[in-house]
Short mmCIF file of C-alpha atoms in Angstrom, two decimals:
data_model
loop_
_atom_site.label_atom_id
_atom_site.label_comp_id
_atom_site.label_asym_id
_atom_site.label_seq_id
_atom_site.Cartn_x
_atom_site.Cartn_y
_atom_site.Cartn_z
CA SER A 1 62.71 84.31 95.29
CA ALA A 2 62.37 81.12 93.19
CA VAL A 3 60.33 78.48 94.91
CA ILE A 4 62.28 75.26 94.81
CA SER A 5 60.99 71.45 95.31
CA GLN A 6 62.65 68.32 95.51
CA LYS A 7 61.69 64.47 95.20
CA PRO A 8 61.88 61.97 97.19
CA SER A 9 61.97 63.96 100.32
CA ARG A 10 63.63 61.02 101.84
CA ASP A 11 64.72 57.49 101.12
CA ILE A 12 66.26 54.57 102.49
CA CYS A 13 68.27 52.43 100.08
CA GLN A 14 70.44 49.34 100.15
CA ARG A 15 73.77 49.46 99.33
CA GLY A 16 74.96 48.97 95.60
CA THR A 17 71.62 50.77 94.37
CA SER A 18 71.43 54.17 92.86
CA LEU A 19 69.00 56.61 93.68
CA THR A 20 67.99 60.04 91.53
CA ILE A 21 66.86 62.94 93.11
CA GLN A 22 64.86 65.34 91.48
CA CYS A 23 64.84 69.41 91.87
CA GLN A 24 62.01 71.27 90.30
CA VAL A 25 62.14 75.47 90.25
CA ASP A 26 58.72 77.09 89.54
CA SER A 27 61.13 79.63 87.28
CA GLN A 28 63.81 79.63 84.98
CA VAL A 29 66.94 80.12 86.73
CA THR A 30 70.83 80.99 85.19
CA MET A 31 72.68 78.67 88.24
CA MET A 32 71.38 75.12 89.69
CA PHE A 33 74.05 73.71 92.42
CA TRP A 34 73.50 70.27 94.39
CA TYR A 35 74.96 70.38 97.90
CA ARG A 36 75.42 67.19 100.46
CA GLN A 37 75.23 68.13 103.83
CA GLN A 38 75.91 65.09 107.12
CA PRO A 39 73.73 65.26 109.99
CA GLY A 40 75.02 67.94 112.20
CA GLN A 41 77.50 69.12 109.54
CA SER A 42 77.64 71.95 107.06
CA LEU A 43 77.11 72.15 103.69
CA THR A 44 79.73 70.67 100.85
CA LEU A 45 79.05 71.75 97.21
CA ILE A 46 78.91 68.41 94.80
CA ALA A 47 78.85 70.19 91.46
CA THR A 48 77.23 73.23 89.49
CA ALA A 49 74.38 72.11 87.32
CA ASN A 50 75.02 73.40 83.79
CA GLN A 51 72.21 73.63 81.17
CA GLY A 52 72.89 71.79 77.94
CA SER A 53 76.21 70.69 79.18
CA GLU A 54 78.07 68.74 81.52
CA ALA A 55 78.09 69.50 85.09
CA THR A 56 81.32 71.06 86.95
CA TYR A 57 82.17 69.02 89.66
CA GLU A 58 84.15 70.33 92.62
CA SER A 59 87.24 68.26 94.10
CA GLY A 60 86.42 64.92 95.65
CA PHE A 61 83.23 64.27 93.62
CA VAL A 62 83.19 62.61 90.25
CA ILE A 63 80.30 62.12 87.76
CA ASP A 64 80.50 58.41 87.53
CA LYS A 65 79.52 58.64 91.32
CA PHE A 66 77.37 61.35 90.69
CA PRO A 67 75.80 61.84 87.24
CA ILE A 68 74.02 65.14 86.80
CA SER A 69 71.62 66.10 84.15
CA ARG A 70 70.28 69.67 83.63
CA PRO A 71 67.53 69.48 80.40
CA ASN A 72 66.26 72.69 81.15
CA LEU A 73 66.62 76.04 83.25
CA THR A 74 64.13 74.92 85.63
CA PHE A 75 64.75 71.09 86.00
CA SER A 76 67.79 69.18 87.59
CA THR A 77 68.60 65.77 88.74
CA LEU A 78 71.44 64.12 90.87
CA THR A 79 71.98 60.45 90.84
CA VAL A 80 73.97 58.84 93.72
CA SER A 81 75.04 55.83 92.23
CA ASN A 82 76.46 52.38 93.82
CA MET A 83 75.76 53.94 97.11
CA SER A 84 77.47 52.68 100.40
CA PRO A 85 76.56 53.49 103.77
CA GLU A 86 78.77 56.51 103.71
CA ASP A 87 76.50 58.47 100.93
CA SER A 88 74.03 58.60 103.79
CA SER A 89 73.50 62.54 103.67
CA ILE A 90 70.98 65.28 103.17
CA TYR A 91 71.29 66.35 99.78
CA LEU A 92 69.98 69.82 98.81
CA CYS A 93 69.79 71.63 95.37
CA SER A 94 69.96 75.37 94.93
CA VAL A 95 69.43 77.99 92.32
CA ALA A 96 70.64 81.48 91.75
CA GLU A 97 71.18 84.14 89.44
CA ASN A 98 74.46 85.48 87.83
CA PRO A 99 75.65 87.79 89.49
CA LYS A 100 74.01 87.18 92.55
CA LEU A 101 76.20 83.91 92.93
CA TYR A 102 76.13 83.69 96.88
CA GLU A 103 72.25 84.72 97.08
CA GLN A 104 71.00 81.23 96.76
CA TYR A 105 67.72 79.56 97.30
CA PHE A 106 67.41 75.97 98.62
CA GLY A 107 64.93 73.56 98.38
CA PRO A 108 63.88 71.48 101.09
CA GLY A 109 66.49 68.77 101.07
CA THR A 110 66.24 64.74 100.40
CA ARG A 111 67.21 62.74 103.39
CA LEU A 112 68.87 59.60 102.12
CA THR A 113 69.84 56.57 104.32
CA VAL A 114 71.65 53.82 102.87
CA THR A 115 71.71 50.38 104.70
CA LEU B 1 92.56 77.41 104.33
CA ALA B 2 89.22 78.25 105.92
CA LYS B 3 87.93 81.31 104.13
CA THR B 4 85.80 82.32 107.29
CA THR B 5 85.96 81.58 111.44
CA GLN B 6 82.86 82.01 113.25
CA PRO B 7 82.13 80.71 116.67
CA ILE B 8 81.14 77.37 117.08
CA SER B 9 77.86 77.99 119.44
CA MET B 10 76.35 80.80 120.98
CA ASP B 11 73.41 81.37 123.79
CA SER B 12 70.90 84.25 124.14
CA TYR B 13 67.62 84.96 125.53
CA GLU B 14 64.52 86.07 123.91
CA GLY B 15 64.17 89.82 123.50
CA GLN B 16 68.28 90.59 123.56
CA GLU B 17 70.08 91.43 120.37
CA VAL B 18 72.44 89.03 119.06
CA ASN B 19 75.48 89.97 117.25
CA ILE B 20 77.35 87.13 115.44
CA THR B 21 81.34 87.89 114.46
CA CYS B 22 82.75 86.41 111.40
CA SER B 23 86.38 86.54 110.60
CA HIS B 24 87.61 86.71 106.99
CA ASN B 25 90.79 88.25 107.30
CA ASN B 26 91.93 87.04 103.35
CA ILE B 27 88.75 88.53 102.14
CA ALA B 28 89.65 89.59 98.39
CA THR B 29 88.68 93.05 96.70
CA ASN B 30 85.84 91.52 94.89
CA ASP B 31 84.37 89.36 97.88
CA TYR B 32 80.97 90.14 99.35
CA ILE B 33 79.98 88.84 102.74
CA THR B 34 76.69 86.60 102.82
CA TRP B 35 75.04 85.26 105.93
CA TYR B 36 72.79 82.59 105.67
CA GLN B 37 70.21 81.26 108.21
CA GLN B 38 69.43 77.19 108.61
CA PHE B 39 66.45 75.54 110.60
CA PRO B 40 66.35 71.95 111.17
CA SER B 41 65.22 69.78 108.76
CA GLN B 42 65.17 72.60 105.84
CA GLY B 43 67.81 74.41 103.58
CA PRO B 44 69.41 77.73 104.29
CA ARG B 45 67.76 80.67 103.72
CA PHE B 46 69.54 83.58 102.51
CA ILE B 47 69.43 86.77 104.98
CA ILE B 48 71.60 89.24 103.90
CA GLN B 49 74.61 90.42 101.93
CA GLY B 50 77.04 93.50 102.00
CA TYR B 51 80.26 94.75 101.04
CA LYS B 52 81.10 97.42 103.28
CA THR B 53 79.94 99.76 105.88
CA LYS B 54 75.84 98.65 106.80
CA VAL B 55 73.31 96.75 105.26
CA THR B 56 69.78 96.74 107.05
CA ASN B 57 67.05 94.73 106.05
CA GLU B 58 63.86 93.34 107.82
CA VAL B 59 65.74 90.53 109.30
CA ALA B 60 68.90 91.73 110.12
CA SER B 61 71.79 94.43 110.11
CA LEU B 62 75.18 93.58 108.75
CA PHE B 63 77.88 95.50 110.05
CA ILE B 64 81.33 95.50 107.97
CA PRO B 65 84.51 97.66 109.11
CA ALA B 66 86.70 99.80 106.98
CA ASP B 67 89.30 96.73 106.32
CA ARG B 68 86.41 93.85 105.68
CA LYS B 69 88.44 91.58 107.61
CA SER B 70 85.50 90.89 109.78
CA SER B 71 81.98 91.27 109.90
CA THR B 72 79.13 91.05 112.43
CA LEU B 73 75.64 89.70 111.83
CA SER B 74 72.94 91.22 114.27
CA LEU B 75 69.85 90.26 115.06
CA PRO B 76 67.34 92.62 117.00
CA ARG B 77 65.02 91.44 119.84
CA VAL B 78 65.42 87.67 118.94
CA SER B 79 62.76 85.06 119.84
CA LEU B 80 63.15 81.55 120.40
CA SER B 81 62.39 80.77 116.75
CA ASP B 82 65.60 82.24 115.68
CA THR B 83 67.31 79.00 116.78
CA ALA B 84 69.41 77.85 114.21
CA VAL B 85 72.83 77.51 112.54
CA TYR B 86 73.89 80.70 111.01
CA TYR B 87 76.50 80.54 108.18
CA CYS B 88 78.85 83.40 107.07
CA LEU B 89 80.47 83.34 103.66
CA VAL B 90 82.81 84.86 101.47
CA GLY B 91 83.31 84.98 97.80
CA ASP B 92 82.86 86.84 94.52
CA ILE B 93 79.39 87.27 93.53
CA ALA B 94 79.78 86.78 89.81
CA MET B 95 80.16 83.46 88.67
CA ASN B 96 84.19 82.59 88.62
CA ARG B 97 85.19 79.21 88.25
CA ASP B 98 88.33 79.81 90.51
CA ASP B 99 86.26 80.85 93.66
CA LYS B 100 85.14 78.02 95.47
CA ILE B 101 81.78 78.38 97.38
CA ILE B 102 82.48 77.02 100.89
CA PHE B 103 80.03 77.20 103.69
CA GLY B 104 82.05 77.12 106.88
CA LYS B 105 81.10 75.29 109.96
CA GLY B 106 78.47 78.03 110.96
CA THR B 107 77.38 79.16 114.38
CA ARG B 108 74.64 76.87 116.57
CA LEU B 109 72.48 79.71 117.83
CA HIS B 110 70.26 78.83 120.95
CA ILE B 111 67.83 81.33 122.43
CA LEU B 112 66.57 80.57 125.68
CA PRO B 113 63.57 81.95 127.33
#
C-alpha cells in the first residue's frame, strides 16, 4: 500500500486567511481525493484531484473556496480559502487505483483550527 | 438517502468475537462492500472488501448473504487496540462519476478489559 504524508499536520489560522495543505505519496497513483472530517463526525468527500485537469467537486463544495492542484501523479494540494471558524476540521487526502476506487489509503490528516 | 445503516456504537470484551452488521437494502449489482477502521487522530484504514459470500484476511472476515442487502464484519478475539470506529461503504469499485463515495456514521466499537 502507498505511504501518504500531509503537511502541515495541524495549524491554527485567523479568519479571512487561506491555508494550503500538501499531500505527498511515495508512488504514482491514479486517483487522489480530499475529505473533510469534523471532530467526532464521519468523513465527507470534498473533491477528486485529477492530474492535469480541474478537480471534480462534490455537491456543496466549490473551487473558489477549495482550490485543488495536482501537478503530477504523486502530489496534490488543497487550499482552504477565506477561512471562517466553520472550516475548522480535519482534512484528509487519500489515494486509490482504478478499478479499486473503494480500496483507499489515507494520509494522517491535517487538523485545522480557525479563530 | 443513506446508502448504509450501522449501529452507532457497540461494547465488547477482550478475547470475544465481535460482529458488526451493516444494512444496505439498495445495493446495486456492481456494488462491492468495503469496511474501514479509524483510530482517533488517524486516517481511516482499509480492512476488507467483498462482493458475495465470505471473504477472510488476516484482520477480519466479511460475511455477505445471498441477497447482499446486509453484511457482517467479524473481528475474531478482539483486544483493547481494536477500539475504533468502523465504517461500512457500498459502491462500484470502478471509477463511475454517477457513484458517490459516502462514509456513513460508522460504528464506534469500545473494547473493555
